[in-house]
């Protein structure tokens, strides 16, 4: 797949990595923060979580790992990463249950190669 190009494929989700589904960003500029106590601006705004979910996906010709970022994950889960995180604190097995629910589900996905040359995985664009 060429850089930045998209392709629509019918995919089956094989598994979802529920161990590391979020990352923190500055609420002002959405710059990634290296750790939860880091701040980006002098006014010290609180950070927020965004989704970054690795999924093992199969098409009719290949199996690969794809990454699902916040915009698509919000549509898929119907809530923000902070809301899901707070839910998961009250329900510790929610990540495992999510994996069990998603396993075997079929979707038509738009996949794209990241514009970042260092990216390891294909992105789920929609």
mmCIF file of C-alpha atoms in Angstrom:
data_model
loop_
_atom_site.group_PDB
_atom_site.id
_atom_site.type_symbol
_atom_site.label_atom_id
_atom_site.label_comp_id
_atom_site.label_asym_id
_atom_site.label_seq_id
_atom_site.Cartn_x
_atom_site.Cartn_y
_atom_site.Cartn_z
ATOM 1 C CA UNK A 1 0.000 0.000 0.000
ATOM 2 C CA UNK A 2 1.434 3.389 -0.987
ATOM 3 C CA UNK A 3 2.019 6.026 1.677
ATOM 4 C CA UNK A 4 -1.180 7.905 2.535
ATOM 5 C CA UNK A 5 -3.354 5.748 0.256
ATOM 6 C CA UNK A 6 -6.530 4.070 1.487
ATOM 7 C CA UNK A 7 -8.171 0.790 0.691
ATOM 8 C CA UNK A 8 -11.560 -0.527 1.802
ATOM 9 C CA UNK A 9 -11.592 -4.165 2.818
ATOM 10 C CA UNK A 10 -13.877 -6.589 4.609
ATOM 11 C CA UNK A 11 -12.052 -7.588 7.807
ATOM 12 C CA UNK A 12 -12.568 -9.924 10.725
ATOM 13 C CA UNK A 13 -11.203 -8.895 14.115
ATOM 14 C CA UNK A 14 -9.137 -11.716 15.580
ATOM 15 C CA UNK A 15 -8.164 -10.022 18.840
ATOM 16 C CA UNK A 16 -7.930 -6.663 20.573
ATOM 17 C CA UNK A 17 -4.971 -5.725 22.774
ATOM 18 C CA UNK A 18 -6.791 -4.634 25.928
ATOM 19 C CA UNK A 19 -3.623 -4.111 28.001
ATOM 20 C CA UNK A 20 -2.656 -0.697 26.596
ATOM 21 C CA UNK A 21 -5.638 1.048 24.982
ATOM 22 C CA UNK A 22 -4.954 4.705 25.824
ATOM 23 C CA UNK A 23 -2.377 7.449 25.714
ATOM 24 C CA UNK A 24 -2.391 10.874 27.373
ATOM 25 C CA UNK A 25 -2.396 14.207 25.570
ATOM 26 C CA UNK A 26 -2.502 17.879 26.513
ATOM 27 C CA UNK A 27 -6.108 19.135 26.540
ATOM 28 C CA UNK A 28 -5.044 22.398 24.858
ATOM 29 C CA UNK A 29 -2.917 21.244 21.905
ATOM 30 C CA UNK A 30 -3.358 17.422 21.996
ATOM 31 C CA UNK A 31 0.406 16.899 22.017
ATOM 32 C CA UNK A 32 1.323 13.460 23.372
ATOM 33 C CA UNK A 33 2.581 13.554 26.956
ATOM 34 C CA UNK A 34 5.363 11.129 27.912
ATOM 35 C CA UNK A 35 3.895 10.408 31.362
ATOM 36 C CA UNK A 36 0.711 11.306 33.291
ATOM 37 C CA UNK A 37 2.388 13.978 35.415
ATOM 38 C CA UNK A 38 3.841 15.850 32.412
ATOM 39 C CA UNK A 39 2.390 19.175 31.341
ATOM 40 C CA UNK A 40 2.627 20.966 28.040
ATOM 41 C CA UNK A 41 1.623 24.546 28.860
ATOM 42 C CA UNK A 42 2.565 26.869 31.695
ATOM 43 C CA UNK A 43 -1.092 27.054 32.795
ATOM 44 C CA UNK A 44 -0.912 23.309 33.660
ATOM 45 C CA UNK A 45 -4.175 22.198 32.035
ATOM 46 C CA UNK A 46 -5.242 18.657 32.919
ATOM 47 C CA UNK A 47 -4.390 15.907 30.469
ATOM 48 C CA UNK A 48 -6.921 13.663 28.774
ATOM 49 C CA UNK A 49 -6.831 10.150 27.391
ATOM 50 C CA UNK A 50 -7.235 9.205 23.742
ATOM 51 C CA UNK A 51 -7.721 5.723 22.331
ATOM 52 C CA UNK A 52 -4.895 3.861 20.595
ATOM 53 C CA UNK A 53 -5.980 0.257 20.193
ATOM 54 C CA UNK A 54 -3.998 -2.480 18.479
ATOM 55 C CA UNK A 55 -6.116 -5.091 16.738
ATOM 56 C CA UNK A 56 -5.191 -8.294 14.980
ATOM 57 C CA UNK A 57 -7.235 -8.235 11.776
ATOM 58 C CA UNK A 58 -7.745 -10.771 8.981
ATOM 59 C CA UNK A 59 -8.843 -10.212 5.400
ATOM 60 C CA UNK A 60 -9.395 -12.941 2.842
ATOM 61 C CA UNK A 61 -5.696 -12.789 1.910
ATOM 62 C CA UNK A 62 -3.688 -11.753 4.993
ATOM 63 C CA UNK A 63 -3.527 -11.325 8.761
ATOM 64 C CA UNK A 64 -1.964 -8.151 10.163
ATOM 65 C CA UNK A 65 -1.963 -5.752 13.089
ATOM 66 C CA UNK A 66 -3.851 -2.497 12.666
ATOM 67 C CA UNK A 67 -4.054 0.472 15.004
ATOM 68 C CA UNK A 68 -7.351 2.162 15.781
ATOM 69 C CA UNK A 69 -6.979 5.744 17.012
ATOM 70 C CA UNK A 70 -9.413 7.916 18.937
ATOM 71 C CA UNK A 71 -11.769 9.140 16.187
ATOM 72 C CA UNK A 72 -12.603 5.651 14.921
ATOM 73 C CA UNK A 73 -12.557 4.047 18.396
ATOM 74 C CA UNK A 74 -15.096 6.607 19.683
ATOM 75 C CA UNK A 75 -17.454 5.584 16.876
ATOM 76 C CA UNK A 76 -16.862 1.911 17.572
ATOM 77 C CA UNK A 77 -17.291 2.091 21.374
ATOM 78 C CA UNK A 78 -19.704 5.018 21.666
ATOM 79 C CA UNK A 79 -17.717 6.789 24.382
ATOM 80 C CA UNK A 80 -14.502 8.709 24.980
ATOM 81 C CA UNK A 81 -11.299 7.074 26.189
ATOM 82 C CA UNK A 82 -11.676 8.792 29.582
ATOM 83 C CA UNK A 83 -15.227 7.460 29.934
ATOM 84 C CA UNK A 84 -14.107 3.928 29.037
ATOM 85 C CA UNK A 85 -11.146 4.195 31.439
ATOM 86 C CA UNK A 86 -13.448 5.242 34.298
ATOM 87 C CA UNK A 87 -15.843 2.399 33.438
ATOM 88 C CA UNK A 88 -12.912 -0.046 33.396
ATOM 89 C CA UNK A 89 -11.832 1.088 36.879
ATOM 90 C CA UNK A 90 -15.238 -0.006 38.191
ATOM 91 C CA UNK A 91 -15.360 -3.144 36.020
ATOM 92 C CA UNK A 92 -11.814 -4.603 35.934
ATOM 93 C CA UNK A 93 -12.589 -7.295 33.339
ATOM 94 C CA UNK A 94 -14.140 -4.899 30.815
ATOM 95 C CA UNK A 95 -11.047 -4.985 28.574
ATOM 96 C CA UNK A 96 -11.087 -8.776 28.439
ATOM 97 C CA UNK A 97 -14.831 -8.742 27.804
ATOM 98 C CA UNK A 98 -14.320 -6.187 25.017
ATOM 99 C CA UNK A 99 -11.839 -8.548 23.355
ATOM 100 C CA UNK A 100 -14.295 -11.452 23.639
ATOM 101 C CA UNK A 101 -17.136 -9.376 22.165
ATOM 102 C CA UNK A 102 -15.064 -8.017 19.267
ATOM 103 C CA UNK A 103 -13.422 -11.342 18.386
ATOM 104 C CA UNK A 104 -14.890 -12.653 15.144
ATOM 105 C CA UNK A 105 -16.800 -9.464 14.296
ATOM 106 C CA UNK A 106 -16.697 -8.481 10.633
ATOM 107 C CA UNK A 107 -16.362 -4.883 9.470
ATOM 108 C CA UNK A 108 -15.751 -3.061 6.248
ATOM 109 C CA UNK A 109 -12.763 -0.892 7.121
ATOM 110 C CA UNK A 110 -10.830 1.795 5.359
ATOM 111 C CA UNK A 111 -7.172 1.084 5.989
ATOM 112 C CA UNK A 112 -4.388 3.549 5.366
ATOM 113 C CA UNK A 113 -0.650 3.559 5.692
ATOM 114 C CA UNK A 114 0.560 6.182 8.130
ATOM 115 C CA UNK A 115 2.220 9.330 6.823
ATOM 116 C CA UNK A 116 4.761 8.908 9.623
ATOM 117 C CA UNK A 117 7.684 6.899 8.267
ATOM 118 C CA UNK A 118 8.319 5.389 11.726
ATOM 119 C CA UNK A 119 4.827 3.893 12.090
ATOM 120 C CA UNK A 120 4.781 0.107 12.414
ATOM 121 C CA UNK A 121 1.112 -0.652 11.784
ATOM 122 C CA UNK A 122 -1.604 0.055 9.256
ATOM 123 C CA UNK A 123 -4.208 2.544 10.522
ATOM 124 C CA UNK A 124 -7.932 1.973 10.604
ATOM 125 C CA UNK A 125 -9.168 5.177 8.957
ATOM 126 C CA UNK A 126 -12.912 4.496 9.132
#
